[in-house]
Amino acid sequence: MGSEELENSLLTQPWASVCFGKSTFLAKVCFRDTGYILLISDLTGVWYESADAEAVGQRSKELNKRLTVHVSSFLNHLCNLMCPLLAGQSGATTAFSCHRSPSGLRLHVKSELSGLPFCWDFYCCPAPLDMVSRHLVRPLIQMNLVLQCQVQELISLLLQKDAEIEDYRESGATLSRDRLRTEPFQEEMFQQNFMAEVRNSASPLSFAQGLVSSAAAV
């Protein structure tokens, strides 16, 4: 599987919110026997690394001189370390740290493998615009459009329901239980409250993650 096929597989992976120190990121990763691809963003920058089996083997020799396991074992171990992180779980014996520089972003991992210390560095460079568009911008726009359509459909349905209820009332119908009475839907107030919630969102990254994850499921 080449780098292009790896990136295509990455498109099906959901974004996840991860924290390194005081910084929050969106990240997604895809591991295969032939290598991996990692994409990470803080919504001000987007970085990625794609590494084939040969590059993984060379880096493993440089970083873990005492370990002599097969490249596939390194990839499998990295997958087992990264997947819990993206699922919001942190292993007791695994530590992650993130270091930014003008040239890119380095994600450092410390753990154990076969009873020996294990470390790994993901060297991420700025992602090209077409990759950012495919994995972040398009899904966000797509989900935003879907949500707008759903909101308009729900608003239309609520207005129809209010008109139906008003017709019942004018025909003399009454509620058997007064606690079920509702106020007419105010579309303008709803839109104002919705925009206020978006502007005051404490975590834009979490909001974006929800949109992108939903887009992947559509």
Tab-separated table of C-alpha atoms in Angstrom:
chain	number	residue	atom	x	y	z
A	1	MET	CA	0.000	0.000	0.000
A	2	GLY	CA	1.552	3.301	-1.158
A	3	SER	CA	1.334	6.737	0.422
A	4	GLU	CA	-1.650	7.672	-1.756
A	5	GLU	CA	-3.561	4.572	-0.667
A	6	LEU	CA	-2.636	5.263	2.961
A	7	GLU	CA	-4.032	8.783	2.681
A	8	ASN	CA	-7.228	7.449	1.098
A	9	SER	CA	-7.580	5.091	4.064
A	10	LEU	CA	-6.990	8.039	6.395
A	11	LEU	CA	-10.059	9.763	4.916
A	12	THR	CA	-12.273	7.125	6.562
A	13	GLN	CA	-10.725	7.682	10.003
A	14	PRO	CA	-12.534	10.043	12.417
A	15	TRP	CA	-10.851	13.051	13.954
A	16	ALA	CA	-10.225	12.911	17.699
A	17	SER	CA	-9.460	15.629	20.239
A	18	VAL	CA	-6.162	15.096	22.086
A	19	CYS	CA	-4.278	17.156	24.672
A	20	PHE	CA	-0.523	17.556	25.025
A	21	GLY	CA	0.203	19.683	28.060
A	22	LYS	CA	-1.960	22.801	27.772
A	23	SER	CA	-2.425	22.464	24.002
A	24	THR	CA	-5.400	20.766	22.355
A	25	PHE	CA	-5.265	19.230	18.889
A	26	LEU	CA	-7.397	17.349	16.422
A	27	ALA	CA	-5.660	14.228	15.173
A	28	LYS	CA	-6.242	11.183	13.014
A	29	VAL	CA	-3.934	8.330	12.079
A	30	CYS	CA	-3.896	5.233	9.906
A	31	PHE	CA	-1.532	2.294	10.407
A	32	ARG	CA	-0.885	-0.519	7.927
A	33	ASP	CA	1.799	-3.187	7.609
A	34	THR	CA	3.456	-1.009	4.975
A	35	GLY	CA	3.644	2.168	7.079
A	36	TYR	CA	1.506	4.890	8.631
A	37	ILE	CA	0.171	8.378	8.072
A	38	LEU	CA	-0.607	10.898	10.826
A	39	LEU	CA	-2.517	14.182	10.477
A	40	ILE	CA	-2.735	16.689	13.326
A	41	SER	CA	-4.127	20.228	13.633
A	42	ASP	CA	-4.779	22.961	16.186
A	43	LEU	CA	-7.009	24.839	13.676
A	44	THR	CA	-4.248	27.397	13.123
A	45	GLY	CA	-1.920	24.917	11.452
A	46	VAL	CA	-2.118	21.409	10.012
A	47	TRP	CA	0.811	18.990	10.028
A	48	TYR	CA	1.313	15.445	8.793
A	49	GLU	CA	3.804	12.623	8.472
A	50	SER	CA	3.687	9.672	6.100
A	51	ALA	CA	6.288	6.959	6.652
A	52	ASP	CA	6.739	3.669	4.778
A	53	ALA	CA	8.134	0.444	6.257
A	54	GLU	CA	11.677	1.300	5.211
A	55	ALA	CA	11.596	4.684	6.949
A	56	VAL	CA	10.063	3.105	10.062
A	57	GLY	CA	12.801	0.469	10.128
A	58	GLN	CA	15.569	3.041	9.805
A	59	ARG	CA	14.156	5.309	12.488
A	60	SER	CA	13.570	2.397	14.860
A	61	LYS	CA	17.272	1.504	14.624
A	62	GLU	CA	18.221	5.088	15.471
A	63	LEU	CA	15.795	5.519	18.375
A	64	ASN	CA	15.687	1.994	19.833
A	65	LYS	CA	19.104	0.429	19.393
A	66	ARG	CA	18.421	-2.322	21.960
A	67	LEU	CA	15.274	-3.534	20.205
A	68	THR	CA	15.604	-5.921	17.281
A	69	VAL	CA	11.964	-6.702	16.489
A	70	HIS	CA	10.499	-6.758	12.984
A	71	VAL	CA	9.208	-3.520	11.454
A	72	SER	CA	5.657	-4.882	11.524
A	73	SER	CA	5.994	-5.253	15.311
A	74	PHE	CA	7.024	-1.594	15.613
A	75	LEU	CA	4.047	-0.520	13.529
A	76	ASN	CA	1.678	-2.690	15.527
A	77	HIS	CA	3.070	-1.331	18.796
A	78	LEU	CA	2.733	2.267	17.590
A	79	CYS	CA	-0.851	1.535	16.590
A	80	ASN	CA	-1.564	0.109	20.050
A	81	LEU	CA	-0.116	3.273	21.621
A	82	MET	CA	-1.866	5.803	19.400
A	83	CYS	CA	-5.342	4.278	19.221
A	84	PRO	CA	-6.033	4.540	22.988
A	85	LEU	CA	-4.785	8.149	22.895
A	86	LEU	CA	-7.262	9.019	20.137
A	87	ALA	CA	-9.992	7.185	22.050
A	88	GLY	CA	-9.398	9.404	25.093
A	89	GLN	CA	-7.545	6.766	27.086
A	90	SER	CA	-4.013	7.128	28.422
A	91	GLY	CA	-1.815	4.174	29.252
A	92	ALA	CA	-0.019	4.198	32.594
A	93	THR	CA	3.320	3.370	30.941
A	94	THR	CA	2.971	5.672	27.929
A	95	ALA	CA	3.842	9.366	27.768
A	96	PHE	CA	3.241	11.789	24.911
A	97	SER	CA	4.714	15.233	24.369
A	98	CYS	CA	4.454	17.706	21.525
A	99	HIS	CA	7.105	20.171	20.351
A	100	ARG	CA	6.470	22.871	17.760
A	101	SER	CA	9.062	24.615	15.627
A	102	PRO	CA	8.968	26.948	12.612
A	103	SER	CA	9.593	23.943	10.355
A	104	GLY	CA	6.956	21.625	11.784
A	105	LEU	CA	5.747	19.648	14.765
A	106	ARG	CA	7.313	16.686	16.576
A	107	LEU	CA	5.200	14.249	18.578
A	108	HIS	CA	7.344	12.277	21.024
A	109	VAL	CA	6.201	8.950	22.502
A	110	LYS	CA	7.812	7.059	25.395
A	111	SER	CA	6.704	3.549	26.326
A	112	GLU	CA	7.949	-0.034	26.602
A	113	LEU	CA	8.218	-2.896	24.136
A	114	SER	CA	9.203	-6.442	25.077
A	115	GLY	CA	10.186	-5.182	28.530
A	116	LEU	CA	12.607	-2.585	27.138
A	117	PRO	CA	12.274	1.208	26.897
A	118	PHE	CA	10.686	2.292	23.642
A	119	CYS	CA	10.494	5.773	22.161
A	120	TRP	CA	9.285	7.210	18.897
A	121	ASP	CA	9.220	10.577	17.189
A	122	PHE	CA	6.622	11.549	14.625
A	123	TYR	CA	8.210	14.288	12.528
A	124	CYS	CA	5.303	16.224	11.036
A	125	CYS	CA	5.715	18.896	8.383
A	126	PRO	CA	3.069	21.394	7.244
A	127	ALA	CA	0.359	19.608	5.294
A	128	PRO	CA	-0.183	20.654	1.668
A	129	LEU	CA	-3.314	22.655	0.903
A	130	ASP	CA	-4.989	19.835	-1.029
A	131	MET	CA	-4.621	17.506	1.980
A	132	VAL	CA	-6.007	20.151	4.344
A	133	SER	CA	-8.940	20.636	2.001
A	134	ARG	CA	-9.716	16.899	1.693
A	135	HIS	CA	-9.434	16.043	5.374
A	136	LEU	CA	-10.578	19.199	7.162
A	137	VAL	CA	-12.091	22.004	5.106
A	138	ARG	CA	-14.401	19.975	2.858
A	139	PRO	CA	-15.788	17.771	5.667
A	140	LEU	CA	-16.439	20.853	7.818
A	141	ILE	CA	-18.226	22.664	4.990
A	142	GLN	CA	-20.130	19.507	4.055
A	143	MET	CA	-21.334	18.956	7.605
A	144	ASN	CA	-22.184	22.620	8.051
A	145	LEU	CA	-24.403	22.489	4.957
A	146	VAL	CA	-26.047	19.262	6.150
A	147	LEU	CA	-26.733	20.769	9.578
A	148	GLN	CA	-28.144	23.937	8.022
A	149	CYS	CA	-30.558	21.860	5.940
A	150	GLN	CA	-31.592	19.806	8.969
A	151	VAL	CA	-32.136	22.936	11.073
A	152	GLN	CA	-34.307	24.515	8.377
A	153	GLU	CA	-36.338	21.307	8.076
A	154	LEU	CA	-36.850	21.200	11.850
A	155	ILE	CA	-37.800	24.887	11.964
A	156	SER	CA	-40.348	24.322	9.183
A	157	LEU	CA	-41.749	21.286	11.015
A	158	LEU	CA	-42.046	23.198	14.307
A	159	LEU	CA	-43.846	26.072	12.614
A	160	GLN	CA	-46.244	23.604	10.986
A	161	LYS	CA	-46.856	21.921	14.342
A	162	ASP	CA	-47.598	25.298	15.959
A	163	ALA	CA	-50.074	26.062	13.172
A	164	GLU	CA	-51.688	22.637	13.659
A	165	ILE	CA	-51.956	23.144	17.431
A	166	GLU	CA	-53.462	26.612	16.952
A	167	ASP	CA	-56.046	25.147	14.581
A	168	TYR	CA	-57.012	22.566	17.222
A	169	ARG	CA	-57.379	25.334	19.817
A	170	GLU	CA	-59.556	27.443	17.530
A	171	SER	CA	-61.735	24.342	16.995
A	172	GLY	CA	-62.292	24.133	20.773
A	173	ALA	CA	-59.807	21.378	21.595
A	174	THR	CA	-58.246	21.547	25.086
A	175	LEU	CA	-55.330	19.822	26.767
A	176	SER	CA	-56.135	17.063	29.238
A	177	ARG	CA	-52.909	17.924	31.109
A	178	ASP	CA	-51.943	21.586	31.302
A	179	ARG	CA	-48.265	20.739	31.928
A	180	LEU	CA	-48.033	19.639	28.284
A	181	ARG	CA	-48.745	23.144	27.048
A	182	THR	CA	-45.888	24.696	25.022
A	183	GLU	CA	-45.152	28.208	23.870
A	184	PRO	CA	-45.144	28.925	20.131
A	185	PHE	CA	-41.731	28.441	18.521
A	186	GLN	CA	-39.822	31.715	18.025
A	187	GLU	CA	-37.527	31.239	15.026
A	188	GLU	CA	-35.645	34.530	15.414
A	189	MET	CA	-34.932	33.904	19.101
A	190	PHE	CA	-33.769	30.372	18.313
A	191	GLN	CA	-31.305	31.620	15.667
A	192	GLN	CA	-29.950	34.301	18.018
A	193	ASN	CA	-29.423	31.806	20.850
A	194	PHE	CA	-27.749	29.319	18.509
A	195	MET	CA	-25.247	31.887	17.204
A	196	ALA	CA	-24.531	33.044	20.756
A	197	GLU	CA	-23.724	29.476	21.790
A	198	VAL	CA	-21.362	29.045	18.836
A	199	ARG	CA	-19.545	32.320	19.585
A	200	ASN	CA	-19.225	31.484	23.266
A	201	SER	CA	-18.109	27.904	22.732
A	202	ALA	CA	-15.278	27.168	25.186
A	203	SER	CA	-13.675	24.646	22.838
A	204	PRO	CA	-13.761	25.419	19.104
A	205	LEU	CA	-11.644	22.305	18.542
A	206	SER	CA	-14.275	20.087	20.137
A	207	PHE	CA	-16.968	21.812	18.065
A	208	ALA	CA	-14.958	21.229	14.883
A	209	GLN	CA	-14.274	17.628	15.877
A	210	GLY	CA	-17.983	16.996	16.261
A	211	LEU	CA	-18.700	18.432	12.841
A	212	VAL	CA	-15.973	16.457	11.092
A	213	SER	CA	-16.805	13.199	12.880
A	214	SER	CA	-20.445	13.631	11.934
A	215	ALA	CA	-19.440	14.302	8.352
A	216	ALA	CA	-17.494	11.047	8.255
A	217	ALA	CA	-20.615	9.189	9.346
A	218	VAL	CA	-22.855	10.763	6.702
